[in-house]
Amino acid sequence: MEKILPPGVACAEAFADPPEATLFPEEAALVAKAVDKRRREFATARACARRALAALGVAPAPILTGERGAPVWPPGFVGSITHCAGYRAAAVARARDMLTVGLDAEPDQAQPDGVLTMISLPGERARLGVLATAAPGTCWDRLLFSAKESVYKAWFPVTRRWLGFEEADITINPADGTFAACLLTAAPTVGGSPLTGFAGRWLASDGLILTAIAMGPSGVALA
């Protein structure tokens, strides 16, 4: 993940759930009724978040969940957490350096039947068809889904508003590993300017698709 994040963002990742990944009591209470798999991935993701925060000089502390399940970061910090089969990661930054961070990880596998139609716009599906013909080695439909997840994770902390899949039009650039999101909803003012879109980066490697957005305090995309 660090390959697609800019300087100033600390990242930690894991490819398994180590037994030493433990939770603070307050965190354990959040997943007390969850199945074992969910508790283990939650603990590993929280351990990644604490490692990333430690790189910025922050002592270990509980990372609870807030509205719509978003992580609650220590005052003065922003970040994002993701997990999928075989991978967990967290990225954090000081709020003075980054306005928001969003990241997502997905298996590099085609979406189940019917999912693409639910999460994409007609123009996006047309562009995916071109990508699939020109570069068939990547599951572009899954990459589109991941990019939309990163967009939402970057959007929600600064707006506290829901954003549907149909409200972000994603264009993927296969040449330089970037993507752009045009927001199809009323633009809130962020950093003194209307927030009309996001720019991000992506990486497909070792069976994983990773996407990330990092936006500076002035509203300028830095990843």
Short mmCIF file of C-alpha atoms in Angstrom, two decimals:
data_model
loop_
_atom_site.label_atom_id
_atom_site.label_comp_id
_atom_site.label_asym_id
_atom_site.label_seq_id
_atom_site.Cartn_x
_atom_site.Cartn_y
_atom_site.Cartn_z
CA MET A 1 0.00 0.00 0.00
CA GLU A 2 2.84 2.42 0.72
CA LYS A 3 3.68 2.39 -3.00
CA ILE A 4 0.50 4.31 -3.79
CA LEU A 5 0.49 6.68 -0.83
CA PRO A 6 2.35 10.01 -0.68
CA PRO A 7 4.92 11.15 1.89
CA GLY A 8 3.27 12.17 5.12
CA VAL A 9 0.96 9.15 5.21
CA ALA A 10 2.09 6.26 7.42
CA CYS A 11 0.92 2.80 6.45
CA ALA A 12 1.05 -0.69 7.96
CA GLU A 13 -0.22 -3.94 6.45
CA ALA A 14 -0.54 -7.63 7.27
CA PHE A 15 -1.12 -10.74 5.19
CA ALA A 16 -2.30 -12.97 8.04
CA ASP A 17 -3.91 -12.66 11.47
CA PRO A 18 -1.10 -13.10 14.03
CA PRO A 19 -2.17 -14.35 17.46
CA GLU A 20 -0.40 -11.43 19.13
CA ALA A 21 -2.84 -8.99 17.50
CA THR A 22 -5.00 -8.18 20.51
CA LEU A 23 -7.70 -5.65 21.22
CA PHE A 24 -8.29 -3.11 23.95
CA PRO A 25 -11.38 -4.02 26.02
CA GLU A 26 -13.38 -1.20 24.43
CA GLU A 27 -12.55 -2.55 20.97
CA ALA A 28 -13.27 -6.14 21.93
CA ALA A 29 -16.74 -5.08 23.02
CA LEU A 30 -17.46 -3.87 19.49
CA VAL A 31 -17.00 -7.36 18.03
CA ALA A 32 -17.98 -9.46 21.03
CA LYS A 33 -20.91 -11.01 19.15
CA ALA A 34 -19.09 -11.37 15.82
CA VAL A 35 -17.83 -14.66 14.40
CA ASP A 36 -14.21 -15.59 15.04
CA LYS A 37 -13.08 -14.63 11.52
CA ARG A 38 -14.47 -11.13 11.93
CA ARG A 39 -12.88 -10.71 15.37
CA ARG A 40 -9.47 -11.78 14.04
CA GLU A 41 -9.51 -9.49 11.01
CA PHE A 42 -10.75 -6.63 13.19
CA ALA A 43 -7.89 -7.19 15.65
CA THR A 44 -5.27 -7.35 12.90
CA ALA A 45 -6.60 -4.21 11.21
CA ARG A 46 -6.51 -2.37 14.55
CA ALA A 47 -2.95 -3.61 15.12
CA CYS A 48 -2.02 -2.21 11.69
CA ALA A 49 -3.61 1.11 12.61
CA ARG A 50 -1.62 1.28 15.85
CA ARG A 51 1.61 0.48 14.01
CA ALA A 52 0.91 3.26 11.51
CA LEU A 53 0.10 5.71 14.31
CA ALA A 54 3.25 4.67 16.18
CA ALA A 55 5.29 5.69 13.14
CA LEU A 56 3.87 9.18 13.71
CA GLY A 57 4.69 9.12 17.41
CA VAL A 58 1.26 8.17 18.76
CA ALA A 59 1.07 5.85 21.77
CA PRO A 60 -1.19 2.75 21.54
CA ALA A 61 -4.82 3.47 22.32
CA PRO A 62 -8.25 2.08 21.40
CA ILE A 63 -9.50 2.86 17.91
CA LEU A 64 -13.26 2.73 18.17
CA THR A 65 -15.94 3.07 15.51
CA GLY A 66 -18.15 6.05 14.91
CA GLU A 67 -20.94 6.95 12.53
CA ARG A 68 -21.46 4.34 9.79
CA GLY A 69 -18.63 2.27 11.25
CA ALA A 70 -15.87 4.74 10.39
CA PRO A 71 -12.76 4.50 12.60
CA VAL A 72 -12.43 7.18 15.27
CA TRP A 73 -8.85 8.45 15.09
CA PRO A 74 -6.97 10.33 17.81
CA PRO A 75 -7.52 14.09 17.71
CA GLY A 76 -5.38 15.69 15.03
CA PHE A 77 -5.17 12.58 12.84
CA VAL A 78 -7.03 11.17 9.84
CA GLY A 79 -6.87 7.74 8.32
CA SER A 80 -8.49 4.72 6.76
CA ILE A 81 -8.64 0.95 7.35
CA THR A 82 -9.27 -1.86 4.90
CA HIS A 83 -9.31 -5.64 4.90
CA CYS A 84 -10.09 -8.45 2.50
CA ALA A 85 -9.21 -12.13 2.29
CA GLY A 86 -5.52 -12.45 3.15
CA TYR A 87 -4.84 -8.75 3.60
CA ARG A 88 -5.36 -5.99 6.19
CA ALA A 89 -4.00 -2.45 6.12
CA ALA A 90 -4.31 0.98 7.69
CA ALA A 91 -3.02 4.39 6.66
CA VAL A 92 -2.92 7.49 8.85
CA ALA A 93 -1.67 11.06 8.64
CA ARG A 94 -1.62 14.22 10.70
CA ALA A 95 -4.65 16.38 9.95
CA ARG A 96 -2.38 19.32 9.30
CA ASP A 97 -0.81 17.35 6.43
CA MET A 98 -3.85 15.57 5.00
CA LEU A 99 -7.50 16.50 4.91
CA THR A 100 -8.63 12.93 4.33
CA VAL A 101 -7.36 9.46 3.43
CA GLY A 102 -9.28 6.61 1.84
CA LEU A 103 -8.02 3.16 0.98
CA ASP A 104 -9.43 -0.17 -0.08
CA ALA A 105 -8.16 -3.67 -0.85
CA GLU A 106 -9.92 -6.35 -2.88
CA PRO A 107 -8.98 -9.73 -4.34
CA ASP A 108 -7.99 -9.46 -8.01
CA GLN A 109 -11.01 -11.50 -9.03
CA ALA A 110 -14.04 -10.74 -11.14
CA GLN A 111 -17.10 -9.50 -9.32
CA PRO A 112 -19.95 -11.98 -8.81
CA ASP A 113 -22.65 -11.91 -11.47
CA GLY A 114 -24.90 -8.90 -11.20
CA VAL A 115 -22.69 -6.81 -8.93
CA LEU A 116 -21.16 -4.65 -11.66
CA THR A 117 -24.56 -3.44 -12.83
CA MET A 118 -25.46 -2.42 -9.27
CA ILE A 119 -22.28 -0.45 -8.57
CA SER A 120 -21.49 1.16 -11.92
CA LEU A 121 -22.78 3.72 -14.39
CA PRO A 122 -23.29 2.97 -18.10
CA GLY A 123 -20.28 5.10 -19.06
CA GLU A 124 -18.10 3.28 -16.56
CA ARG A 125 -19.14 -0.10 -17.96
CA ALA A 126 -18.29 1.09 -21.46
CA ARG A 127 -14.82 2.16 -20.33
CA LEU A 128 -14.31 -1.15 -18.52
CA GLY A 129 -15.03 -2.95 -21.79
CA VAL A 130 -12.24 -1.01 -23.48
CA LEU A 131 -9.85 -1.75 -20.61
CA ALA A 132 -10.69 -5.46 -20.63
CA THR A 133 -9.83 -5.67 -24.32
CA ALA A 134 -6.65 -3.59 -24.11
CA ALA A 135 -5.29 -5.02 -20.83
CA PRO A 136 -7.03 -8.29 -19.90
CA GLY A 137 -4.67 -9.15 -17.05
CA THR A 138 -6.51 -7.10 -14.40
CA CYS A 139 -10.07 -7.52 -13.11
CA TRP A 140 -11.16 -4.01 -13.97
CA ASP A 141 -14.64 -4.44 -12.55
CA ARG A 142 -13.16 -5.21 -9.14
CA LEU A 143 -10.79 -2.25 -9.48
CA LEU A 144 -13.75 0.01 -10.19
CA PHE A 145 -15.49 -1.27 -7.04
CA SER A 146 -12.34 -0.72 -4.97
CA ALA A 147 -11.90 2.81 -6.29
CA LYS A 148 -15.49 3.64 -5.32
CA GLU A 149 -14.88 2.25 -1.84
CA SER A 150 -11.80 4.47 -1.46
CA VAL A 151 -13.80 7.45 -2.68
CA TYR A 152 -16.47 6.87 -0.05
CA LYS A 153 -13.89 6.41 2.72
CA ALA A 154 -12.27 9.72 1.74
CA TRP A 155 -15.62 11.49 1.29
CA PHE A 156 -17.47 10.57 4.46
CA PRO A 157 -15.08 11.95 7.12
CA VAL A 158 -15.12 15.44 5.57
CA THR A 159 -18.82 15.61 4.65
CA ARG A 160 -20.64 13.23 7.04
CA ARG A 161 -22.89 12.44 4.09
CA TRP A 162 -23.74 9.18 2.36
CA LEU A 163 -22.41 8.75 -1.17
CA GLY A 164 -24.00 6.13 -3.39
CA PHE A 165 -22.14 4.10 -6.00
CA GLU A 166 -24.05 5.99 -8.69
CA GLU A 167 -22.82 9.35 -7.35
CA ALA A 168 -19.17 8.86 -8.30
CA ASP A 169 -18.12 8.44 -11.94
CA ILE A 170 -14.71 6.73 -12.01
CA THR A 171 -12.20 6.90 -14.85
CA ILE A 172 -9.26 4.50 -14.55
CA ASN A 173 -5.93 5.24 -16.23
CA PRO A 174 -4.09 1.96 -16.90
CA ALA A 175 -0.92 3.70 -18.07
CA ASP A 176 0.10 5.42 -14.86
CA GLY A 177 -1.87 3.62 -12.14
CA THR A 178 -4.20 6.51 -11.36
CA PHE A 179 -7.95 7.04 -11.26
CA ALA A 180 -10.21 10.06 -11.12
CA ALA A 181 -13.63 10.34 -9.51
CA CYS A 182 -16.14 12.94 -10.66
CA LEU A 183 -18.77 13.41 -7.95
CA LEU A 184 -22.34 13.54 -9.25
CA THR A 185 -23.91 15.18 -6.22
CA ALA A 186 -24.18 18.64 -4.71
CA ALA A 187 -20.62 19.76 -4.02
CA PRO A 188 -19.85 20.63 -0.39
CA THR A 189 -17.23 23.27 0.34
CA VAL A 190 -14.01 21.68 1.55
CA GLY A 191 -10.79 23.60 2.11
CA GLY A 192 -12.47 26.72 0.79
CA SER A 193 -13.42 25.16 -2.55
CA PRO A 194 -16.25 22.94 -3.84
CA LEU A 195 -15.40 19.25 -3.53
CA THR A 196 -16.25 18.00 -7.01
CA GLY A 197 -14.00 14.97 -7.22
CA PHE A 198 -11.04 12.92 -6.03
CA ALA A 199 -7.84 11.66 -7.60
CA GLY A 200 -6.27 8.42 -6.48
CA ARG A 201 -3.78 5.72 -7.29
CA TRP A 202 -4.13 1.97 -7.73
CA LEU A 203 -1.97 -1.12 -7.80
CA ALA A 204 -2.70 -4.70 -8.89
CA SER A 205 -0.10 -7.14 -7.55
CA ASP A 206 0.14 -10.62 -6.02
CA GLY A 207 -3.55 -11.33 -6.40
CA LEU A 208 -4.65 -8.07 -4.77
CA ILE A 209 -6.11 -4.80 -6.00
CA LEU A 210 -5.28 -1.78 -3.87
CA THR A 211 -6.65 1.75 -4.23
CA ALA A 212 -5.84 4.88 -2.25
CA ILE A 213 -6.78 8.53 -2.05
CA ALA A 214 -4.89 11.15 -0.03
CA MET A 215 -6.10 14.75 -0.18
CA GLY A 216 -4.10 17.61 1.24
CA PRO A 217 -5.60 20.23 3.59
CA SER A 218 -6.20 22.61 0.70
CA GLY A 219 -8.29 20.01 -1.13
CA VAL A 220 -5.48 19.01 -3.51
CA ALA A 221 -5.06 15.29 -4.19
CA LEU A 222 -1.64 14.04 -3.15
CA ALA A 223 -1.96 10.40 -4.22
#
